[in-house]
DNA sequence: CCAAAAGTGTTATCGCTACACCCATGC
DNA sequence: GCATGGGTGTAGCGATAACACTTTTGG
């Protein structure tokens, strides 16, 4: 009789001010060393994997994400959870962190954004899961317009550009980047401007996901490369 | 108490004579409609996911693959297996079908290569899994040198070219294709020639995976695009 | 000498890269 | 008027795409 548990875990990325963040929780446990961990938990018998992650995220962190996809199933290390054989189906999610109201809820003690470059040692194999998700984010940014899911609905071109620089850890030529993105015709000017403290006011832009989906069906490929 | 079973399934592709094949089995079941299915089965408590697929493949089909990677975990359809809640971690594998000696073994009644374009209605959600794997193969061909894992160690340039045409379902310019591949410097001439029935004898080539791995570390990107 | 597949180069076009100056605002 | 970020065009280069004839063998 098989005795393997099935869990889901979510790597939720957020972005603010030239920094990529990941959402971590610290579980309530009496008198045990408390590690930070990815939000997640066991799947219920009558619940899809996707529903399970969504539920856990809601329960543990109170967030609803903009984008989510299955990342990888971690089940080759038999001792990844020291108590039982548990395999984890990990998900990769993106959120506009500016409009998010995180709060610890039923299951979790603390919820907090950590800069991806400064995450502590996590519970289980969650550091590995996070690294896998980070790699996925880096590569996905270059061939799908997922960066927009990390930004507010209306954003500055410079924010988009900085998001790419920050996450990909590369320099980008501002002019070429702008030209490239605009050539896709999936980002639209608004007639609004950001309230800025200094410098020339910057126009706000909006991603037209409807248009993108239409173009995608016709074979259009989003692609950003760098020198 | 959670009651979910964990299975693994493998989509094993082979290639011969301008046709892409997938390896299917038909289970022994008395007096029940016999569907063809992907090789696979339940994971053992003390076995990694990877070991489980490898074992099942060996038991059910007697093959050892050239390339294998995790594909996707299917667990959103609660009724994908009508008997129990089972989630399946699907794997994607490539093999040189010419040197393979498939045979039904302990667990399976029949084992057979089916052209991917002519697979029947399969058990469970295996048609979906197969389609997912096929998509992965198509895209992976264009950015990783996985095509070589479907060919014999020594192969004709025309075979490689036909493999790309067949799987990607596109026309390719022979001269440009050859130039591109050779420019990568990961495929080497041998001094051997194929025994052919007709036409000018064709030189055999070999993929140098060692060289590829070295180049990859230095940031080299394999990439094949088409008009 | 004919059939069959292998092998081979050149040109035009397109897209990417590199690069520097002016603009609008707040103080 | 100065500091701060926003916004813009062009020229050179390298990569891709299009394209057809010659070579080698067997029959």
mmCIF file of C-alpha atoms in Angstrom, chain B residues 3 17 22 27 47 51 99 122 135 144 158 165 218 223:
data_model
loop_
_atom_site.group_PDB
_atom_site.id
_atom_site.type_symbol
_atom_site.label_atom_id
_atom_site.label_comp_id
_atom_site.label_asym_id
_atom_site.label_seq_id
_atom_site.Cartn_x
_atom_site.Cartn_y
_atom_site.Cartn_z
ATOM 1 C CA UNK B 3 -5.615 9.372 0.236
ATOM 2 C CA UNK B 17 12.145 6.922 -41.563
ATOM 3 C CA UNK B 22 5.676 6.910 -29.282
ATOM 4 C CA UNK B 27 -1.987 -3.906 -19.898
ATOM 5 C CA UNK B 47 11.897 5.211 -4.463
ATOM 6 C CA UNK B 51 13.819 5.792 -10.246
ATOM 7 C CA UNK B 99 18.971 -0.002 -31.324
ATOM 8 C CA UNK B 122 -5.614 6.020 -24.884
ATOM 9 C CA UNK B 135 4.616 20.187 -27.788
ATOM 10 C CA UNK B 144 18.520 22.221 -27.142
ATOM 11 C CA UNK B 158 19.894 14.205 -44.273
ATOM 12 C CA UNK B 165 11.282 18.685 -40.873
ATOM 13 C CA UNK B 218 30.599 29.244 -21.613
ATOM 14 C CA UNK B 223 19.170 27.606 -31.561
#
